Structure formats: structure tokens, C-alpha cells
PDB file of C-alpha atoms and ligand atoms in Angstrom:
ATOM      1  CA  UNK A  16      15.560  -9.915  15.988  1.00 48.00           C
ATOM      2  CA  UNK A  17      14.564  -8.107  12.587  1.00 51.00           C
ATOM      3  CA  UNK A  18      17.546  -9.584  10.836  1.00 58.00           C
ATOM      4  CA  UNK A  19      15.714 -13.017  10.891  1.00 78.00           C
ATOM      5  CA  UNK A  20      12.561 -11.507   9.366  1.00 88.00           C
ATOM      6  CA  UNK A  21      11.460 -12.257   5.344  1.00 93.00           C
ATOM      7  CA  UNK A  22      10.488  -8.730   3.943  1.00 95.00           C
ATOM      8  CA  UNK A  23       8.455  -8.119   1.027  1.00 97.00           C
ATOM      9  CA  UNK A  24       8.417  -5.480  -1.718  1.00 98.00           C
ATOM     10  CA  UNK A  25       5.113  -5.063  -2.977  1.00 98.00           C
ATOM     11  CA  UNK A  26       4.425  -2.453  -5.628  1.00 98.00           C
ATOM     12  CA  UNK A  27       3.454  -1.929  -9.186  1.00 97.00           C
ATOM     13  CA  UNK A  28       6.529  -2.136 -11.674  1.00 95.00           C
ATOM     14  CA  UNK A  29       8.446   1.323 -11.549  1.00 94.00           C
ATOM     15  CA  UNK A  30       7.392   1.565  -8.169  1.00 96.00           C
ATOM     16  CA  UNK A  31      11.314   2.234  -7.046  1.00 94.00           C
ATOM     17  CA  UNK A  32      11.583  -1.188  -5.488  1.00 96.00           C
ATOM     18  CA  UNK A  33      14.344  -2.248  -6.858  1.00 92.00           C
ATOM     19  CA  UNK A  34      16.630   1.412  -5.827  1.00 90.00           C
ATOM     20  CA  UNK A  35      15.266   0.310  -1.930  1.00 96.00           C
ATOM     21  CA  UNK A  36      15.897  -3.094  -1.864  1.00 96.00           C
ATOM     22  CA  UNK A  37      19.608  -3.087  -2.549  1.00 93.00           C
ATOM     23  CA  UNK A  38      20.198   0.086  -0.202  1.00 95.00           C
ATOM     24  CA  UNK A  39      17.259  -1.330   2.512  1.00 96.00           C
ATOM     25  CA  UNK A  40      19.428  -5.059   2.129  1.00 94.00           C
ATOM     26  CA  UNK A  41      22.797  -3.025   3.391  1.00 94.00           C
ATOM     27  CA  UNK A  42      21.450  -1.414   5.665  1.00 92.00           C
ATOM     28  CA  UNK A  43      19.526  -3.898   7.794  1.00 91.00           C
ATOM     29  CA  UNK A  44      21.674  -7.003   6.668  1.00 91.00           C
ATOM     30  CA  UNK A  45      19.265  -8.640   4.480  1.00 93.00           C
ATOM     31  CA  UNK A  46      19.936 -11.287   1.982  1.00 94.00           C
ATOM     32  CA  UNK A  47      18.471  -9.885  -1.200  1.00 95.00           C
ATOM     33  CA  UNK A  48      16.208 -11.315  -3.346  1.00 96.00           C
ATOM     34  CA  UNK A  49      15.199 -10.127  -6.590  1.00 96.00           C
ATOM     35  CA  UNK A  50      13.328 -12.721  -8.973  1.00 97.00           C
ATOM     36  CA  UNK A  51      13.457 -10.181 -11.565  1.00 96.00           C
ATOM     37  CA  UNK A  52      16.609 -10.327 -11.997  1.00 93.00           C
ATOM     38  CA  UNK A  53      17.156 -13.896 -11.143  1.00 96.00           C
ATOM     39  CA  UNK A  54      14.778 -14.854 -13.862  1.00 97.00           C
ATOM     40  CA  UNK A  55      16.516 -12.394 -16.291  1.00 95.00           C
ATOM     41  CA  UNK A  56      19.895 -14.618 -15.184  1.00 94.00           C
ATOM     42  CA  UNK A  57      17.870 -17.570 -16.216  1.00 96.00           C
ATOM     43  CA  UNK A  58      16.616 -16.388 -19.451  1.00 97.00           C
ATOM     44  CA  UNK A  59      20.242 -15.927 -20.331  1.00 95.00           C
ATOM     45  CA  UNK A  60      20.705 -19.303 -19.692  1.00 95.00           C
ATOM     46  CA  UNK A  61      21.090 -21.493 -23.621  1.00 94.00           C
ATOM     47  CA  UNK A  62      18.475 -23.423 -22.730  1.00 96.00           C
ATOM     48  CA  UNK A  63      14.910 -24.351 -23.350  1.00 96.00           C
ATOM     49  CA  UNK A  64      13.328 -23.001 -20.308  1.00 96.00           C
ATOM     50  CA  UNK A  65      15.921 -19.906 -20.315  1.00 96.00           C
ATOM     51  CA  UNK A  66      14.104 -19.190 -23.816  1.00 97.00           C
ATOM     52  CA  UNK A  67      10.925 -19.386 -22.523  1.00 97.00           C
ATOM     53  CA  UNK A  68      11.322 -17.096 -19.717  1.00 98.00           C
ATOM     54  CA  UNK A  69      12.836 -14.552 -21.646  1.00 97.00           C
ATOM     55  CA  UNK A  70      10.052 -14.492 -23.906  1.00 97.00           C
ATOM     56  CA  UNK A  71       7.697 -14.216 -21.228  1.00 98.00           C
ATOM     57  CA  UNK A  72      10.014 -11.099 -19.788  1.00 97.00           C
ATOM     58  CA  UNK A  73       9.473  -9.627 -22.974  1.00 96.00           C
ATOM     59  CA  UNK A  74       5.511  -9.886 -23.060  1.00 96.00           C
ATOM     60  CA  UNK A  75       5.566  -8.564 -19.294  1.00 96.00           C
ATOM     61  CA  UNK A  76       3.824 -11.497 -18.401  1.00 97.00           C
ATOM     62  CA  UNK A  77       4.359 -13.428 -15.234  1.00 98.00           C
ATOM     63  CA  UNK A  78       6.438 -16.536 -15.524  1.00 98.00           C
ATOM     64  CA  UNK A  79       4.885 -19.938 -13.696  1.00 98.00           C
ATOM     65  CA  UNK A  80       4.434 -20.406 -10.558  1.00 98.00           C
ATOM     66  CA  UNK A  81       6.743 -23.510  -9.783  1.00 96.00           C
ATOM     67  CA  UNK A  82       8.989 -22.100 -11.896  1.00 96.00           C
ATOM     68  CA  UNK A  83       9.606 -18.785  -9.981  1.00 97.00           C
ATOM     69  CA  UNK A  84       8.946 -20.812  -6.276  1.00 96.00           C
ATOM     70  CA  UNK A  85      12.082 -22.963  -7.365  1.00 95.00           C
ATOM     71  CA  UNK A  86      14.337 -20.030  -8.171  1.00 95.00           C
ATOM     72  CA  UNK A  87      13.098 -18.697  -5.141  1.00 95.00           C
ATOM     73  CA  UNK A  88      13.916 -21.753  -3.452  1.00 93.00           C
ATOM     74  CA  UNK A  89      17.278 -22.102  -4.820  1.00 92.00           C
ATOM     75  CA  UNK A  90      18.390 -18.737  -3.488  1.00 91.00           C
ATOM     76  CA  UNK A  91      17.091 -18.941  -0.108  1.00 89.00           C
ATOM     77  CA  UNK A  92      19.086 -22.546   0.301  1.00 85.00           C
ATOM     78  CA  UNK A  93      22.062 -20.953  -0.894  1.00 80.00           C
ATOM     79  CA  UNK A  94      21.868 -18.756   1.525  1.00 70.00           C
ATOM     80  CA  UNK A  95      23.635 -20.719   3.637  1.00 62.00           C
ATOM     81  CA  UNK A  96      20.256 -20.025   6.451  1.00 56.00           C
ATOM     82  CA  UNK A  97      21.826 -16.867   7.521  1.00 66.00           C
ATOM     83  CA  UNK A  98      20.060 -14.146   8.150  1.00 76.00           C
ATOM     84  CA  UNK A  99      16.138 -12.429   7.021  1.00 90.00           C
ATOM     85  CA  UNK A 100      15.443 -12.045   3.594  1.00 94.00           C
ATOM     86  CA  UNK A 101      14.550  -9.296   1.451  1.00 96.00           C
ATOM     87  CA  UNK A 102      11.974 -10.139  -1.715  1.00 97.00           C
ATOM     88  CA  UNK A 103      11.815  -7.585  -4.418  1.00 97.00           C
ATOM     89  CA  UNK A 104       9.214  -8.958  -7.046  1.00 97.00           C
ATOM     90  CA  UNK A 105       8.035 -11.930  -5.107  1.00 98.00           C
ATOM     91  CA  UNK A 106       5.238 -12.904  -4.906  1.00 98.00           C
ATOM     92  CA  UNK A 107       3.280 -11.412  -7.544  1.00 98.00           C
ATOM     93  CA  UNK A 108      -0.118 -13.178  -7.192  1.00 98.00           C
ATOM     94  CA  UNK A 109      -1.965 -14.848  -4.632  1.00 98.00           C
ATOM     95  CA  UNK A 110      -0.963 -18.968  -5.220  1.00 98.00           C
ATOM     96  CA  UNK A 111       3.266 -17.170  -5.001  1.00 98.00           C
ATOM     97  CA  UNK A 112       1.627 -15.740  -1.672  1.00 97.00           C
ATOM     98  CA  UNK A 113       0.903 -18.824  -0.015  1.00 97.00           C
ATOM     99  CA  UNK A 114       4.313 -20.551  -1.468  1.00 96.00           C
ATOM    100  CA  UNK A 115       5.589 -17.712   0.250  1.00 96.00           C
ATOM    101  CA  UNK A 116       3.697 -18.214   3.786  1.00 94.00           C
ATOM    102  CA  UNK A 117       4.514 -22.764   3.528  1.00 93.00           C
ATOM    103  CA  UNK A 118       8.480 -21.741   2.748  1.00 92.00           C
ATOM    104  CA  UNK A 119       8.277 -19.542   5.503  1.00 92.00           C
ATOM    105  CA  UNK A 120       7.228 -21.982   7.693  1.00 90.00           C
ATOM    106  CA  UNK A 121       7.337 -19.733  11.303  1.00 88.00           C
ATOM    107  CA  UNK A 122       9.092 -16.901  10.067  1.00 89.00           C
ATOM    108  CA  UNK A 123       7.435 -13.585  10.250  1.00 89.00           C
ATOM    109  CA  UNK A 124       6.624 -11.952   7.007  1.00 93.00           C
ATOM    110  CA  UNK A 125       6.740  -8.134   6.406  1.00 93.00           C
ATOM    111  CA  UNK A 126       5.088  -5.582   3.562  1.00 95.00           C
ATOM    112  CA  UNK A 127       6.281  -2.934   2.610  1.00 96.00           C
ATOM    113  CA  UNK A 128       3.413  -1.938   0.537  1.00 97.00           C
ATOM    114  CA  UNK A 129       4.440   0.752  -2.124  1.00 98.00           C
ATOM    115  CA  UNK A 130       1.559   3.298  -2.941  1.00 97.00           C
ATOM    116  CA  UNK A 131       2.563   5.072  -6.906  1.00 97.00           C
ATOM    117  CA  UNK A 132       0.785   7.603  -8.475  1.00 96.00           C
ATOM    118  CA  UNK A 133       0.289   5.591 -12.266  1.00 93.00           C
ATOM    119  CA  UNK A 134       1.745   8.507 -14.866  1.00 92.00           C
ATOM    120  CA  UNK A 135       5.073   8.298 -12.127  1.00 94.00           C
ATOM    121  CA  UNK A 136       5.125   4.905 -13.159  1.00 95.00           C
ATOM    122  CA  UNK A 137       4.617   5.417 -16.583  1.00 93.00           C
ATOM    123  CA  UNK A 138       7.520   8.135 -17.023  1.00 92.00           C
ATOM    124  CA  UNK A 139       9.536   5.393 -14.313  1.00 93.00           C
ATOM    125  CA  UNK A 140       9.752   2.975 -16.507  1.00 94.00           C
ATOM    126  CA  UNK A 141       9.492   4.211 -20.501  1.00 93.00           C
ATOM    127  CA  UNK A 142      12.608   6.679 -19.293  1.00 94.00           C
ATOM    128  CA  UNK A 143      15.013   3.535 -17.413  1.00 93.00           C
ATOM    129  CA  UNK A 144      17.950   3.177 -19.069  1.00 95.00           C
ATOM    130  CA  UNK A 145      20.526   0.519 -17.631  1.00 93.00           C
ATOM    131  CA  UNK A 146      24.363   0.404 -17.967  1.00 94.00           C
ATOM    132  CA  UNK A 147      25.006  -3.022 -19.496  1.00 87.00           C
ATOM    133  CA  UNK A 148      29.090  -2.905 -18.150  1.00 94.00           C
ATOM    134  CA  UNK A 149      28.315  -1.878 -14.086  1.00 94.00           C
ATOM    135  CA  UNK A 150      24.826  -1.950 -13.586  1.00 87.00           C
ATOM    136  CA  UNK A 151      23.861   1.615 -12.884  1.00 89.00           C
ATOM    137  CA  UNK A 152      20.275   2.621 -13.647  1.00 88.00           C
ATOM    138  CA  UNK A 153      19.560   6.690 -14.969  1.00 92.00           C
ATOM    139  CA  UNK A 154      16.658   7.828 -15.939  1.00 93.00           C
ATOM    140  CA  UNK A 155      16.050  10.322 -18.778  1.00 95.00           C
ATOM    141  CA  UNK A 156      13.407  12.210 -17.360  1.00 92.00           C
ATOM    142  CA  UNK A 157      14.258  12.180 -13.744  1.00 90.00           C
ATOM    143  CA  UNK A 158      18.181  11.458 -13.842  1.00 90.00           C
ATOM    144  CA  UNK A 159      19.910  12.275 -17.298  1.00 95.00           C
ATOM    145  CA  UNK A 160      22.989  10.928 -18.039  1.00 96.00           C
ATOM    146  CA  UNK A 161      25.600  13.812 -19.441  1.00 96.00           C
ATOM    147  CA  UNK A 162      25.728  12.413 -22.598  1.00 96.00           C
ATOM    148  CA  UNK A 163      22.958  10.725 -23.994  1.00 94.00           C
ATOM    149  CA  UNK A 164      22.804   6.589 -24.261  1.00 94.00           C
ATOM    150  CA  UNK A 165      26.478   6.812 -21.965  1.00 96.00           C
ATOM    151  CA  UNK A 166      27.023   5.939 -18.698  1.00 97.00           C
ATOM    152  CA  UNK A 167      28.269   8.618 -16.708  1.00 96.00           C
ATOM    153  CA  UNK A 168      29.726   5.985 -13.980  1.00 96.00           C
ATOM    154  CA  UNK A 169      31.297   3.982 -16.342  1.00 97.00           C
ATOM    155  CA  UNK A 170      31.381   5.614 -19.605  1.00 97.00           C
ATOM    156  CA  UNK A 171      29.420   2.461 -21.608  1.00 97.00           C
ATOM    157  CA  UNK A 172      26.474   2.369 -23.400  1.00 96.00           C
ATOM    158  CA  UNK A 173      22.866   2.600 -22.130  1.00 97.00           C
ATOM    159  CA  UNK A 174      20.234   0.045 -22.879  1.00 94.00           C
ATOM    160  CA  UNK A 175      16.761   0.253 -22.457  1.00 93.00           C
ATOM    161  CA  UNK A 176      15.429  -2.674 -21.318  1.00 90.00           C
ATOM    162  CA  UNK A 177      12.645  -4.726 -23.523  1.00 91.00           C
ATOM    163  CA  UNK A 178      10.567  -4.804 -20.948  1.00 93.00           C
ATOM    164  CA  UNK A 179      10.578  -1.194 -20.447  1.00 93.00           C
ATOM    165  CA  UNK A 180       9.111   0.115 -23.932  1.00 91.00           C
ATOM    166  CA  UNK A 181       5.483   1.403 -23.931  1.00 90.00           C
ATOM    167  CA  UNK A 182       3.454  -1.508 -25.503  1.00 91.00           C
ATOM    168  CA  UNK A 183       4.885  -3.904 -22.724  1.00 94.00           C
ATOM    169  CA  UNK A 184       4.756  -1.308 -20.149  1.00 94.00           C
ATOM    170  CA  UNK A 185       1.401  -1.014 -20.104  1.00 93.00           C
ATOM    171  CA  UNK A 186       1.007  -4.843 -21.029  1.00 95.00           C
ATOM    172  CA  UNK A 187       3.127  -4.923 -17.054  1.00 96.00           C
ATOM    173  CA  UNK A 188       0.746  -2.692 -15.010  1.00 96.00           C
ATOM    174  CA  UNK A 189      -2.623  -4.602 -16.380  1.00 97.00           C
ATOM    175  CA  UNK A 190      -1.100  -7.664 -15.046  1.00 97.00           C
ATOM    176  CA  UNK A 191       0.010  -5.766 -11.979  1.00 98.00           C
ATOM    177  CA  UNK A 192      -3.406  -4.354 -11.318  1.00 97.00           C
ATOM    178  CA  UNK A 193      -5.153  -7.747 -12.299  1.00 98.00           C
ATOM    179  CA  UNK A 194      -2.500 -10.439  -9.764  1.00 98.00           C
ATOM    180  CA  UNK A 195      -0.734  -8.577  -7.663  1.00 98.00           C
ATOM    181  CA  UNK A 196      -2.733  -5.460  -6.666  1.00 98.00           C
ATOM    182  CA  UNK A 197      -5.004  -7.894  -4.772  1.00 98.00           C
ATOM    183  CA  UNK A 198      -2.235  -8.883  -2.766  1.00 98.00           C
ATOM    184  CA  UNK A 199      -2.529  -5.509  -0.685  1.00 98.00           C
ATOM    185  CA  UNK A 200      -5.612  -6.854   0.267  1.00 97.00           C
ATOM    186  CA  UNK A 201      -4.643 -10.070   1.220  1.00 97.00           C
ATOM    187  CA  UNK A 202      -1.651  -8.697   3.457  1.00 96.00           C
ATOM    188  CA  UNK A 203      -2.965  -5.096   4.829  1.00 94.00           C
ATOM    189  CA  UNK A 204      -4.999  -6.938   7.830  1.00 90.00           C
ATOM    190  CA  UNK A 205      -1.587  -9.112   8.569  1.00 90.00           C
ATOM    191  CA  UNK A 206       0.957  -7.497  10.958  1.00 85.00           C
ATOM    192  CA  UNK A 207       3.787  -6.417   9.857  1.00 88.00           C
ATOM    193  CA  UNK A 208       2.276  -4.586   7.030  1.00 93.00           C
ATOM    194  CA  UNK A 209       2.866  -0.623   5.847  1.00 93.00           C
ATOM    195  CA  UNK A 210       2.688   1.667   3.156  1.00 96.00           C
ATOM    196  CA  UNK A 211       5.005   4.046   2.540  1.00 97.00           C
ATOM    197  CA  UNK A 212       4.426   6.716  -0.370  1.00 97.00           C
ATOM    198  CA  UNK A 213       6.705   5.912  -3.384  1.00 97.00           C
ATOM    199  CA  UNK A 214       5.743   9.309  -5.651  1.00 96.00           C
ATOM    200  CA  UNK A 215       8.626  10.432  -3.156  1.00 95.00           C
ATOM    201  CA  UNK A 216      12.271  11.130  -4.840  1.00 92.00           C
ATOM    202  CA  UNK A 217      14.331   8.530  -3.426  1.00 92.00           C
ATOM    203  CA  UNK A 218      16.443   8.784  -0.163  1.00 96.00           C
ATOM    204  CA  UNK A 219      13.177  10.281   0.997  1.00 97.00           C
ATOM    205  CA  UNK A 220      11.445   6.985   0.347  1.00 98.00           C
ATOM    206  CA  UNK A 221      14.281   4.881   1.955  1.00 98.00           C
ATOM    207  CA  UNK A 222      14.111   7.259   4.834  1.00 97.00           C
ATOM    208  CA  UNK A 223      10.155   6.343   5.309  1.00 97.00           C
ATOM    209  CA  UNK A 224      11.134   2.686   5.384  1.00 97.00           C
ATOM    210  CA  UNK A 225      14.331   2.558   7.602  1.00 95.00           C
ATOM    211  CA  UNK A 226      12.374   4.653   9.751  1.00 93.00           C
ATOM    212  CA  UNK A 227       9.682   2.632  10.383  1.00 90.00           C
ATOM    213  CA  UNK A 228      11.716  -0.618   9.915  1.00 88.00           C
ATOM    214  CA  UNK A 229      14.113   0.793  13.110  1.00 85.00           C
ATOM    215  CA  UNK A 230      11.106   1.200  15.152  1.00 79.00           C
ATOM    216  CA  UNK A 231      10.233  -2.208  14.535  1.00 73.00           C
ATOM    217  CA  UNK A 232      13.630  -3.065  15.747  1.00 65.00           C
ATOM    218  CA  UNK A 233      13.611  -1.022  18.878  1.00 62.00           C
ATOM    219  CA  UNK A 234      10.012  -2.566  19.764  1.00 52.00           C
ATOM    220  CA  UNK A 235       9.266  -6.075  18.798  1.00 49.00           C
ATOM    221  CA  UNK A 236      10.913  -9.410  18.749  1.00 49.00           C
ATOM    222  CA  UNK A 237      10.906 -12.315  16.933  1.00 47.00           C
ATOM    223  CA  UNK A 238       7.898 -12.361  16.140  1.00 38.00           C
ATOM    224  CA  UNK A 239       5.051 -10.891  15.912  1.00 40.00           C
ATOM    225  CA  UNK A 240       5.655  -8.091  13.284  1.00 50.00           C
ATOM    226  CA  UNK A 241       3.894  -4.609  14.277  1.00 49.00           C
ATOM    227  CA  UNK A 242       3.931  -0.757  12.875  1.00 50.00           C
ATOM    228  CA  UNK A 243       2.127   2.225  11.857  1.00 48.00           C
ATOM    229  CA  UNK A 244       0.855   1.550   8.892  1.00 49.00           C
TER     230      UNK A 244
HETATM  231  P1  AMP B 323      10.715  -7.141 -12.518  1.00 54.75           P
HETATM  232  O1  AMP B 323      12.382  -6.900 -12.776  1.00 54.75           O
HETATM  233  O2  AMP B 323      10.477  -7.432 -11.227  1.00 54.75           O
HETATM  234  O3  AMP B 323      10.058  -5.824 -13.349  1.00 54.75           O
HETATM  235  O4  AMP B 323      10.537  -8.393 -13.139  1.00 54.75           O
HETATM  236  C1  AMP B 323      10.577  -8.219 -14.772  1.00 54.75           C
HETATM  237  C2  AMP B 323       9.932  -9.849 -15.181  1.00 54.75           C
HETATM  238  O5  AMP B 323      10.148 -11.337 -14.775  1.00 54.75           O
HETATM  239  C3  AMP B 323       8.803  -9.126 -14.913  1.00 54.75           C
HETATM  240  O6  AMP B 323       7.670  -8.459 -15.671  1.00 54.75           O
HETATM  241  C4  AMP B 323       8.024 -10.722 -15.359  1.00 54.75           C
HETATM  242  O7  AMP B 323       7.486 -11.643 -16.474  1.00 54.75           O
HETATM  243  C5  AMP B 323       9.315 -11.765 -14.340  1.00 54.75           C
HETATM  244  N1  AMP B 323       9.079 -12.053 -12.904  1.00 54.75           N
HETATM  245  C6  AMP B 323       9.549 -11.277 -11.628  1.00 54.75           C
HETATM  246  N2  AMP B 323       8.903 -11.920 -10.997  1.00 54.75           N
HETATM  247  C7  AMP B 323       8.336 -12.664 -11.392  1.00 54.75           C
HETATM  248  C8  AMP B 323       7.319 -13.205 -10.247  1.00 54.75           C
HETATM  249  N3  AMP B 323       7.451 -13.653  -8.948  1.00 54.75           N
HETATM  250  N4  AMP B 323       6.277 -14.604 -10.556  1.00 54.75           N
HETATM  251  C9  AMP B 323       5.934 -14.239 -12.099  1.00 54.75           C
HETATM  252  N5  AMP B 323       7.327 -13.610 -12.849  1.00 54.75           N
HETATM  253  C10 AMP B 323       7.686 -12.312 -12.346  1.00 54.75           C
END
């Protein structure tokens, strides 16, 4: 059953993983686990660890592996053990991929790799705005709000995530290339790896991924995972 697998969304910041994650989790009944969101939550805690995590995120660097792994384990444990998981933003380096394999045990891991051109990534990140109230995301280049800095959905103020500022975006992309991109080679020869063209609009990307996941559901049981790349 596809619902019992772990799926990893792999790709650079701005590749569209977060947008797809929410829709895919709903469609395929998977528990969504986004480490960026969980770590931003941790950063809001008024503790020493919280403030350290906040500073690391603002610099565009990676939070230490063990801390991330603890957050992931805690969230997986609190799901009550039901259903599979969709991981957005984890693993982000080879050490975390090893940690994930240990956590997964015999559960098959599928990997969806988002291929996106660098200039698209930069525009998506630097143009991205978040609503502080309802969480809606828009982009000043691709989906501008009707009124500048105001959420179309609820009228609250839109914010520019501090780590979406141009100098931090450059750092995050450098960290991606050095730390995360090697995971493509690590996973690409394994069962259950496939790539998507993340340059396309969100609906087209969703349809491409869904189609591949549905074929996986029709043709394979549990395990192995196998799909056209
Ligand atoms: P994201 O929302 O996925 O772009 O993540 C925002 C920030 O959270 C990243 O730039 C990192 O500082 C931190 N972060 C998210 N996931 C991880 C991870 N798996 N390992 C280390 N740091 C992470």
C-alpha cells in the first residue's frame, strides 16, 4: 500500500516542495512532515535551543543533524503509527539520509526529485510572501496580491520570510548544492526514485507526481517501489 510508504520530496529551496507537499498529503492520505515548519516552530520557543535554531535558519545554514532527527522522530512517533509519511525538507544531507534509513527500518522509501532552473528558484524565493494570519503563500512575480503586502484571502499583512532575503537565498542555494544535491546521486539508483520537472506551474507538477504515484499504487504492493524515472 502506497499509504504505508515514506516519501521524500527532494529539491532546492524554492523548488515547490512545500506547495506540492500539502496537496499530495491530502490526496494520498500521508502524514505531512515538513522540517522547515517544525524547526520554525521550535525557533519560536523561548528557550536557548529555540533561539539557536532561529539564528541558524536566519543565516540560511543547516540545523545540526541530531536536533533535526529528534524533531522528525518525535513527529513520526506522535502520528500514532498510522499511515505513511511525506517528508518535506528531510533528509538534507547524507548523514540525515542514513538516519532516515535507520528510522524507516523495513518501510520502503520513495524519493521525488524536483528539477528546477536556478533563475526560477531565485525568483520564487525572493518574490515569496507569507500571510501571518492564514498562512497563504503568494509571489510578487507569479501570483501578486491585489493590494501590495496584503493577503487576498484574509486581508492580513504579508511578510517576507527573513531567510528569503537575497543574501540568505544565495547562502541557502550554496548549502543545497554542497550538502543536499549529493543525495540525488545517493538515491537515484535505488527503487522508488523519480524526477519531476519543477519549472512547470504547480498544477502541472502535481499532475505529474500524482500520475506516477498512482501508477505505483496500481502496479506495486509493498515493497518494492518501482516507477518510471
Ligand atoms: P525550508 O522551509 O525547508 O526551506 O527550511 C528552512 C530552514 O530550516 C533551512 O534553511 C534550514 O536552516 C532549516 N532546515 C529545514 N530542514 C532542515 C534539515 N533537514 N536539516 C537541517 N536544517 C533544516
